[in-house]
Amino acid sequence: VPTTILALQHWKSFSARMKGLPVRVDYINRFRTSAQQTQILKDLKEGKIDILIGTHRLVSKDVVWKDLGLMIIDEEQKFGVNVKDKLKTLRASVDTLTLTATPIPRTLQFSLMGARDLSIISTPPPNRYPVSTMLQPYDEVTIRGAIEYELSRGGQVYFLHDKVKNIEHIADMIRKLVPGARVGVGHGQLEGHKLEEVMLDFIEGNTDVL
């Protein structure tokens, strides 16, 4: 997968799906310590790990598979040229499943040529509720009500603002409107590792409003 956050998300979903089965699922990214990574790579080489999830770290020379049978690549178009070349070498000898929500012309061309089989997931998961969109004038009472309602049902909130320069003022406003809410701030001018930490807090449920 292209990002450390996505690797962690996939690890959580795979672990939940495989719970109770004799399948060991692990992940490797820069959030793991050097000692943890060393142990994971050792277990992988010995065949003790059945499913390993990670970023482009998985195509490094020190990653040795005992018997790699299936490679799943999520959002391949987001990887750099060097990583794509290494993936091409790996996929020559194993079954490969490529996933994307935004197919690019090159990927579609492979499918149209018959070089790749194509499957389309056109329906949402069975428990997915339809999206409800409401357009209303800016009003702090409405904002507070919407946030409080979502938090009361155990949900989380994305609050989108279009200006980085005063985004902290918006965060302070939300804190005043909903004092009990844990508010985080993320934007494109944050350093990469800081933005990942902010996103990770949201994913793990440590932030109510992002």
PDB file of C-alpha atoms in Angstrom:
ATOM      1  CA  VAL A   1       0.000   0.000   0.000  1.00  0.00           C
ATOM      2  CA  PRO A   2       1.238   3.565  -0.630  1.00  0.00           C
ATOM      3  CA  THR A   3       1.047   4.975   2.926  1.00  0.00           C
ATOM      4  CA  THR A   4       1.863   3.876   6.473  1.00  0.00           C
ATOM      5  CA  ILE A   5      -1.628   4.868   7.629  1.00  0.00           C
ATOM      6  CA  LEU A   6      -3.252   2.686   4.975  1.00  0.00           C
ATOM      7  CA  ALA A   7      -1.012  -0.228   5.971  1.00  0.00           C
ATOM      8  CA  LEU A   8      -2.214   0.062   9.553  1.00  0.00           C
ATOM      9  CA  GLN A   9      -5.860   0.268   8.455  1.00  0.00           C
ATOM     10  CA  HIS A  10      -5.540  -2.846   6.296  1.00  0.00           C
ATOM     11  CA  TRP A  11      -3.804  -4.697   9.134  1.00  0.00           C
ATOM     12  CA  LYS A  12      -6.694  -3.910  11.462  1.00  0.00           C
ATOM     13  CA  SER A  13      -9.340  -5.021   8.965  1.00  0.00           C
ATOM     14  CA  PHE A  14      -7.439  -8.204   8.032  1.00  0.00           C
ATOM     15  CA  SER A  15      -6.888  -9.046  11.706  1.00  0.00           C
ATOM     16  CA  ALA A  16     -10.610  -8.647  12.415  1.00  0.00           C
ATOM     17  CA  ARG A  17     -11.552 -10.832   9.433  1.00  0.00           C
ATOM     18  CA  MET A  18      -9.062 -13.556  10.339  1.00  0.00           C
ATOM     19  CA  LYS A  19      -9.835 -13.569  14.068  1.00  0.00           C
ATOM     20  CA  GLY A  20     -10.248 -17.110  15.347  1.00  0.00           C
ATOM     21  CA  LEU A  21      -8.549 -18.647  12.308  1.00  0.00           C
ATOM     22  CA  PRO A  22      -5.061 -20.216  12.318  1.00  0.00           C
ATOM     23  CA  VAL A  23      -3.716 -17.298  10.287  1.00  0.00           C
ATOM     24  CA  ARG A  24      -1.066 -14.866  11.485  1.00  0.00           C
ATOM     25  CA  VAL A  25      -1.429 -11.343  10.129  1.00  0.00           C
ATOM     26  CA  ASP A  26       1.252  -8.706  10.702  1.00  0.00           C
ATOM     27  CA  TYR A  27       2.340  -5.389   9.251  1.00  0.00           C
ATOM     28  CA  ILE A  28       5.568  -3.524   8.715  1.00  0.00           C
ATOM     29  CA  ASN A  29       6.020   0.228   8.376  1.00  0.00           C
ATOM     30  CA  ARG A  30       7.996   3.005   9.996  1.00  0.00           C
ATOM     31  CA  PHE A  31       5.800   2.928  13.109  1.00  0.00           C
ATOM     32  CA  ARG A  32       7.392  -0.406  14.031  1.00  0.00           C
ATOM     33  CA  THR A  33      10.684  -0.313  15.932  1.00  0.00           C
ATOM     34  CA  SER A  34      13.897  -1.703  14.434  1.00  0.00           C
ATOM     35  CA  ALA A  35      13.687  -4.681  16.792  1.00  0.00           C
ATOM     36  CA  GLN A  36      10.092  -5.370  15.755  1.00  0.00           C
ATOM     37  CA  GLN A  37      10.955  -5.149  12.059  1.00  0.00           C
ATOM     38  CA  THR A  38      13.909  -7.505  12.500  1.00  0.00           C
ATOM     39  CA  GLN A  39      11.701 -10.078  14.247  1.00  0.00           C
ATOM     40  CA  ILE A  40       8.951  -9.737  11.632  1.00  0.00           C
ATOM     41  CA  LEU A  41      11.405 -10.291   8.764  1.00  0.00           C
ATOM     42  CA  LYS A  42      12.860 -13.320  10.567  1.00  0.00           C
ATOM     43  CA  ASP A  43       9.397 -14.820  11.085  1.00  0.00           C
ATOM     44  CA  LEU A  44       8.479 -14.062   7.462  1.00  0.00           C
ATOM     45  CA  LYS A  45      11.538 -15.890   6.155  1.00  0.00           C
ATOM     46  CA  GLU A  46      10.706 -18.884   8.357  1.00  0.00           C
ATOM     47  CA  GLY A  47       7.106 -18.970   7.132  1.00  0.00           C
ATOM     48  CA  LYS A  48       5.567 -18.024  10.481  1.00  0.00           C
ATOM     49  CA  ILE A  49       3.630 -15.089   9.003  1.00  0.00           C
ATOM     50  CA  ASP A  50       0.772 -15.856   6.614  1.00  0.00           C
ATOM     51  CA  ILE A  51      -0.218 -12.321   5.606  1.00  0.00           C
ATOM     52  CA  LEU A  52       2.160  -9.362   5.775  1.00  0.00           C
ATOM     53  CA  ILE A  53       0.907  -5.855   5.046  1.00  0.00           C
ATOM     54  CA  GLY A  54       3.188  -2.909   4.388  1.00  0.00           C
ATOM     55  CA  THR A  55       4.301  -0.006   2.245  1.00  0.00           C
ATOM     56  CA  HIS A  56       7.037  -0.115  -0.418  1.00  0.00           C
ATOM     57  CA  ARG A  57       9.211  -1.390   2.446  1.00  0.00           C
ATOM     58  CA  LEU A  58       8.045  -4.851   1.361  1.00  0.00           C
ATOM     59  CA  VAL A  59      10.089  -4.687  -1.850  1.00  0.00           C
ATOM     60  CA  SER A  60      13.363  -4.039   0.006  1.00  0.00           C
ATOM     61  CA  LYS A  61      16.216  -6.517  -0.447  1.00  0.00           C
ATOM     62  CA  ASP A  62      16.082  -7.714   3.164  1.00  0.00           C
ATOM     63  CA  VAL A  63      12.466  -8.890   2.801  1.00  0.00           C
ATOM     64  CA  VAL A  64      12.623 -12.608   2.022  1.00  0.00           C
ATOM     65  CA  TRP A  65       9.475 -14.694   1.601  1.00  0.00           C
ATOM     66  CA  LYS A  66       9.481 -18.407   2.326  1.00  0.00           C
ATOM     67  CA  ASP A  67       6.734 -19.108  -0.212  1.00  0.00           C
ATOM     68  CA  LEU A  68       4.991 -16.029  -1.612  1.00  0.00           C
ATOM     69  CA  GLY A  69       1.779 -17.127  -3.322  1.00  0.00           C
ATOM     70  CA  LEU A  70      -0.330 -13.975  -3.709  1.00  0.00           C
ATOM     71  CA  MET A  71       0.559 -10.302  -3.962  1.00  0.00           C
ATOM     72  CA  ILE A  72      -2.160  -7.656  -3.480  1.00  0.00           C
ATOM     73  CA  ILE A  73      -1.278  -4.116  -4.579  1.00  0.00           C
ATOM     74  CA  ASP A  74      -3.519  -1.253  -3.478  1.00  0.00           C
ATOM     75  CA  GLU A  75      -3.452   1.995  -5.515  1.00  0.00           C
ATOM     76  CA  GLU A  76      -0.439   0.970  -7.616  1.00  0.00           C
ATOM     77  CA  GLN A  77      -0.468   4.267  -9.528  1.00  0.00           C
ATOM     78  CA  LYS A  78       0.652   6.109  -6.383  1.00  0.00           C
ATOM     79  CA  PHE A  79       4.004   4.313  -6.228  1.00  0.00           C
ATOM     80  CA  GLY A  80       7.190   5.663  -7.795  1.00  0.00           C
ATOM     81  CA  VAL A  81       8.871   4.197 -10.881  1.00  0.00           C
ATOM     82  CA  ASN A  82      11.505   2.246  -8.921  1.00  0.00           C
ATOM     83  CA  VAL A  83       8.904   0.593  -6.710  1.00  0.00           C
ATOM     84  CA  LYS A  84       6.756  -0.272  -9.733  1.00  0.00           C
ATOM     85  CA  ASP A  85       9.758  -1.944 -11.393  1.00  0.00           C
ATOM     86  CA  LYS A  86      10.389  -4.062  -8.289  1.00  0.00           C
ATOM     87  CA  LEU A  87       6.718  -5.005  -8.112  1.00  0.00           C
ATOM     88  CA  LYS A  88       6.834  -6.011 -11.775  1.00  0.00           C
ATOM     89  CA  THR A  89       9.716  -8.378 -11.003  1.00  0.00           C
ATOM     90  CA  LEU A  90       7.866  -9.881  -8.035  1.00  0.00           C
ATOM     91  CA  ARG A  91       4.564 -10.349  -9.853  1.00  0.00           C
ATOM     92  CA  ALA A  92       6.228 -12.347 -12.627  1.00  0.00           C
ATOM     93  CA  SER A  93       6.244 -15.458 -10.434  1.00  0.00           C
ATOM     94  CA  VAL A  94       3.146 -15.046  -8.217  1.00  0.00           C
ATOM     95  CA  ASP A  95      -0.569 -14.418  -8.593  1.00  0.00           C
ATOM     96  CA  THR A  96      -1.310 -10.695  -8.345  1.00  0.00           C
ATOM     97  CA  LEU A  97      -4.432  -8.731  -7.455  1.00  0.00           C
ATOM     98  CA  THR A  98      -4.358  -4.986  -8.155  1.00  0.00           C
ATOM     99  CA  LEU A  99      -6.909  -2.745  -6.434  1.00  0.00           C
ATOM    100  CA  THR A 100      -7.815   0.855  -7.171  1.00  0.00           C
ATOM    101  CA  ALA A 101     -10.683   3.266  -6.632  1.00  0.00           C
ATOM    102  CA  THR A 102      -9.356   5.554  -9.367  1.00  0.00           C
ATOM    103  CA  PRO A 103      -8.289   3.468 -12.393  1.00  0.00           C
ATOM    104  CA  ILE A 104      -5.825   5.223 -14.675  1.00  0.00           C
ATOM    105  CA  PRO A 105      -5.799   4.851 -18.497  1.00  0.00           C
ATOM    106  CA  ARG A 106      -2.801   2.475 -18.461  1.00  0.00           C
ATOM    107  CA  THR A 107      -4.533   0.104 -16.049  1.00  0.00           C
ATOM    108  CA  LEU A 108      -7.767   0.194 -18.045  1.00  0.00           C
ATOM    109  CA  GLN A 109      -5.840  -0.469 -21.258  1.00  0.00           C
ATOM    110  CA  PHE A 110      -4.342  -3.656 -19.797  1.00  0.00           C
ATOM    111  CA  SER A 111      -7.857  -4.873 -19.000  1.00  0.00           C
ATOM    112  CA  LEU A 112      -9.271  -3.946 -22.411  1.00  0.00           C
ATOM    113  CA  MET A 113      -6.371  -5.763 -24.109  1.00  0.00           C
ATOM    114  CA  GLY A 114      -7.109  -8.864 -22.064  1.00  0.00           C
ATOM    115  CA  ALA A 115      -3.721  -8.695 -20.338  1.00  0.00           C
ATOM    116  CA  ARG A 116      -5.498  -8.505 -16.980  1.00  0.00           C
ATOM    117  CA  ASP A 117      -8.805  -9.855 -15.756  1.00  0.00           C
ATOM    118  CA  LEU A 118     -11.112  -7.100 -14.532  1.00  0.00           C
ATOM    119  CA  SER A 119     -13.619  -7.221 -11.675  1.00  0.00           C
ATOM    120  CA  ILE A 120     -15.760  -4.242 -10.678  1.00  0.00           C
ATOM    121  CA  ILE A 121     -17.320  -3.843  -7.228  1.00  0.00           C
ATOM    122  CA  SER A 122     -20.381  -1.777  -8.101  1.00  0.00           C
ATOM    123  CA  THR A 123     -22.414  -2.195  -4.914  1.00  0.00           C
ATOM    124  CA  PRO A 124     -21.675  -0.890  -1.399  1.00  0.00           C
ATOM    125  CA  PRO A 125     -21.269  -3.205   1.615  1.00  0.00           C
ATOM    126  CA  PRO A 126     -24.639  -4.558   2.883  1.00  0.00           C
ATOM    127  CA  ASN A 127     -24.569  -2.498   6.095  1.00  0.00           C
ATOM    128  CA  ARG A 128     -23.630   0.796   4.434  1.00  0.00           C
ATOM    129  CA  TYR A 129     -26.243   3.515   4.910  1.00  0.00           C
ATOM    130  CA  PRO A 130     -26.939   5.920   2.036  1.00  0.00           C
ATOM    131  CA  VAL A 131     -25.170   9.274   2.252  1.00  0.00           C
ATOM    132  CA  SER A 132     -27.406  12.155   3.308  1.00  0.00           C
ATOM    133  CA  THR A 133     -26.283  15.621   2.171  1.00  0.00           C
ATOM    134  CA  MET A 134     -27.813  18.842   3.527  1.00  0.00           C
ATOM    135  CA  LEU A 135     -26.958  22.392   2.447  1.00  0.00           C
ATOM    136  CA  GLN A 136     -27.581  25.065   5.076  1.00  0.00           C
ATOM    137  CA  PRO A 137     -26.418  28.629   5.857  1.00  0.00           C
ATOM    138  CA  TYR A 138     -23.399  28.871   8.164  1.00  0.00           C
ATOM    139  CA  ASP A 139     -24.687  28.749  11.715  1.00  0.00           C
ATOM    140  CA  GLU A 140     -22.823  27.794  14.887  1.00  0.00           C
ATOM    141  CA  VAL A 141     -25.941  26.334  16.492  1.00  0.00           C
ATOM    142  CA  THR A 142     -26.361  23.978  13.530  1.00  0.00           C
ATOM    143  CA  ILE A 143     -22.666  23.057  13.647  1.00  0.00           C
ATOM    144  CA  ARG A 144     -22.846  22.280  17.360  1.00  0.00           C
ATOM    145  CA  GLY A 145     -26.018  20.229  16.927  1.00  0.00           C
ATOM    146  CA  ALA A 146     -24.556  18.171  14.077  1.00  0.00           C
ATOM    147  CA  ILE A 147     -21.324  17.431  15.950  1.00  0.00           C
ATOM    148  CA  GLU A 148     -23.091  16.590  19.211  1.00  0.00           C
ATOM    149  CA  TYR A 149     -25.499  14.263  17.402  1.00  0.00           C
ATOM    150  CA  GLU A 150     -22.681  12.384  15.690  1.00  0.00           C
ATOM    151  CA  LEU A 151     -20.650  12.052  18.885  1.00  0.00           C
ATOM    152  CA  SER A 152     -23.727  10.887  20.827  1.00  0.00           C
ATOM    153  CA  ARG A 153     -24.029   7.889  18.506  1.00  0.00           C
ATOM    154  CA  GLY A 154     -20.353   7.009  18.892  1.00  0.00           C
ATOM    155  CA  GLY A 155     -19.288   8.493  15.560  1.00  0.00           C
ATOM    156  CA  GLN A 156     -16.547  10.885  14.474  1.00  0.00           C
ATOM    157  CA  VAL A 157     -16.598  14.093  12.451  1.00  0.00           C
ATOM    158  CA  TYR A 158     -14.585  15.506   9.546  1.00  0.00           C
ATOM    159  CA  PHE A 159     -14.795  19.317   9.533  1.00  0.00           C
ATOM    160  CA  LEU A 160     -13.421  20.718   6.280  1.00  0.00           C
ATOM    161  CA  HIS A 161     -12.057  24.274   6.154  1.00  0.00           C
ATOM    162  CA  ASP A 162     -10.534  25.918   3.076  1.00  0.00           C
ATOM    163  CA  LYS A 163      -7.858  28.174   4.616  1.00  0.00           C
ATOM    164  CA  VAL A 164      -4.799  26.923   6.476  1.00  0.00           C
ATOM    165  CA  LYS A 165      -3.965  30.370   7.886  1.00  0.00           C
ATOM    166  CA  ASN A 166      -6.972  30.438  10.216  1.00  0.00           C
ATOM    167  CA  ILE A 167      -7.680  26.742  10.631  1.00  0.00           C
ATOM    168  CA  GLU A 168      -6.633  26.865  14.297  1.00  0.00           C
ATOM    169  CA  HIS A 169      -9.315  29.509  14.939  1.00  0.00           C
ATOM    170  CA  ILE A 170     -11.893  27.090  13.533  1.00  0.00           C
ATOM    171  CA  ALA A 171     -10.567  24.343  15.814  1.00  0.00           C
ATOM    172  CA  ASP A 172     -10.855  26.686  18.812  1.00  0.00           C
ATOM    173  CA  MET A 173     -14.412  27.545  17.808  1.00  0.00           C
ATOM    174  CA  ILE A 174     -15.354  23.857  17.750  1.00  0.00           C
ATOM    175  CA  ARG A 175     -13.745  23.330  21.155  1.00  0.00           C
ATOM    176  CA  LYS A 176     -15.889  26.159  22.564  1.00  0.00           C
ATOM    177  CA  LEU A 177     -19.070  24.925  20.867  1.00  0.00           C
ATOM    178  CA  VAL A 178     -18.547  21.310  21.960  1.00  0.00           C
ATOM    179  CA  PRO A 179     -16.293  21.378  25.052  1.00  0.00           C
ATOM    180  CA  GLY A 180     -16.264  17.611  25.434  1.00  0.00           C
ATOM    181  CA  ALA A 181     -14.993  16.951  21.905  1.00  0.00           C
ATOM    182  CA  ARG A 182     -11.379  15.989  21.288  1.00  0.00           C
ATOM    183  CA  VAL A 183     -10.355  18.126  18.313  1.00  0.00           C
ATOM    184  CA  GLY A 184      -7.402  17.498  15.998  1.00  0.00           C
ATOM    185  CA  VAL A 185      -6.065  19.619  13.133  1.00  0.00           C
ATOM    186  CA  GLY A 186      -4.478  18.331   9.930  1.00  0.00           C
ATOM    187  CA  HIS A 187      -3.488  20.093   6.703  1.00  0.00           C
ATOM    188  CA  GLY A 188      -1.047  19.853   3.816  1.00  0.00           C
ATOM    189  CA  GLN A 189       1.534  22.186   5.355  1.00  0.00           C
ATOM    190  CA  LEU A 190       2.200  19.902   8.318  1.00  0.00           C
ATOM    191  CA  GLU A 191       5.361  17.789   8.229  1.00  0.00           C
ATOM    192  CA  GLY A 192       4.676  14.296   6.927  1.00  0.00           C
ATOM    193  CA  HIS A 193       5.253  12.468  10.214  1.00  0.00           C
ATOM    194  CA  LYS A 194       3.113  14.988  12.131  1.00  0.00           C
ATOM    195  CA  LEU A 195       0.214  14.619   9.700  1.00  0.00           C
ATOM    196  CA  GLU A 196       0.471  10.832  10.009  1.00  0.00           C
ATOM    197  CA  GLU A 197       0.267  11.120  13.798  1.00  0.00           C
ATOM    198  CA  VAL A 198      -2.844  13.298  13.503  1.00  0.00           C
ATOM    199  CA  MET A 199      -4.488  10.828  11.117  1.00  0.00           C
ATOM    200  CA  LEU A 200      -3.493   7.877  13.285  1.00  0.00           C
ATOM    201  CA  ASP A 201      -5.118   9.464  16.339  1.00  0.00           C
ATOM    202  CA  PHE A 202      -8.333   9.863  14.344  1.00  0.00           C
ATOM    203  CA  ILE A 203      -8.254   6.303  13.010  1.00  0.00           C
ATOM    204  CA  GLU A 204      -7.675   4.861  16.482  1.00  0.00           C
ATOM    205  CA  GLY A 205     -10.567   6.866  17.919  1.00  0.00           C
ATOM    206  CA  ASN A 206      -8.451   9.239  20.008  1.00  0.00           C
ATOM    207  CA  THR A 207      -9.845  12.259  18.139  1.00  0.00           C
ATOM    208  CA  ASP A 208     -13.551  13.061  17.816  1.00  0.00           C
ATOM    209  CA  VAL A 209     -13.400  15.933  15.328  1.00  0.00           C
ATOM    210  CA  LEU A 210     -10.685  16.302  12.699  1.00  0.00           C
TER     211      LEU A 210
END
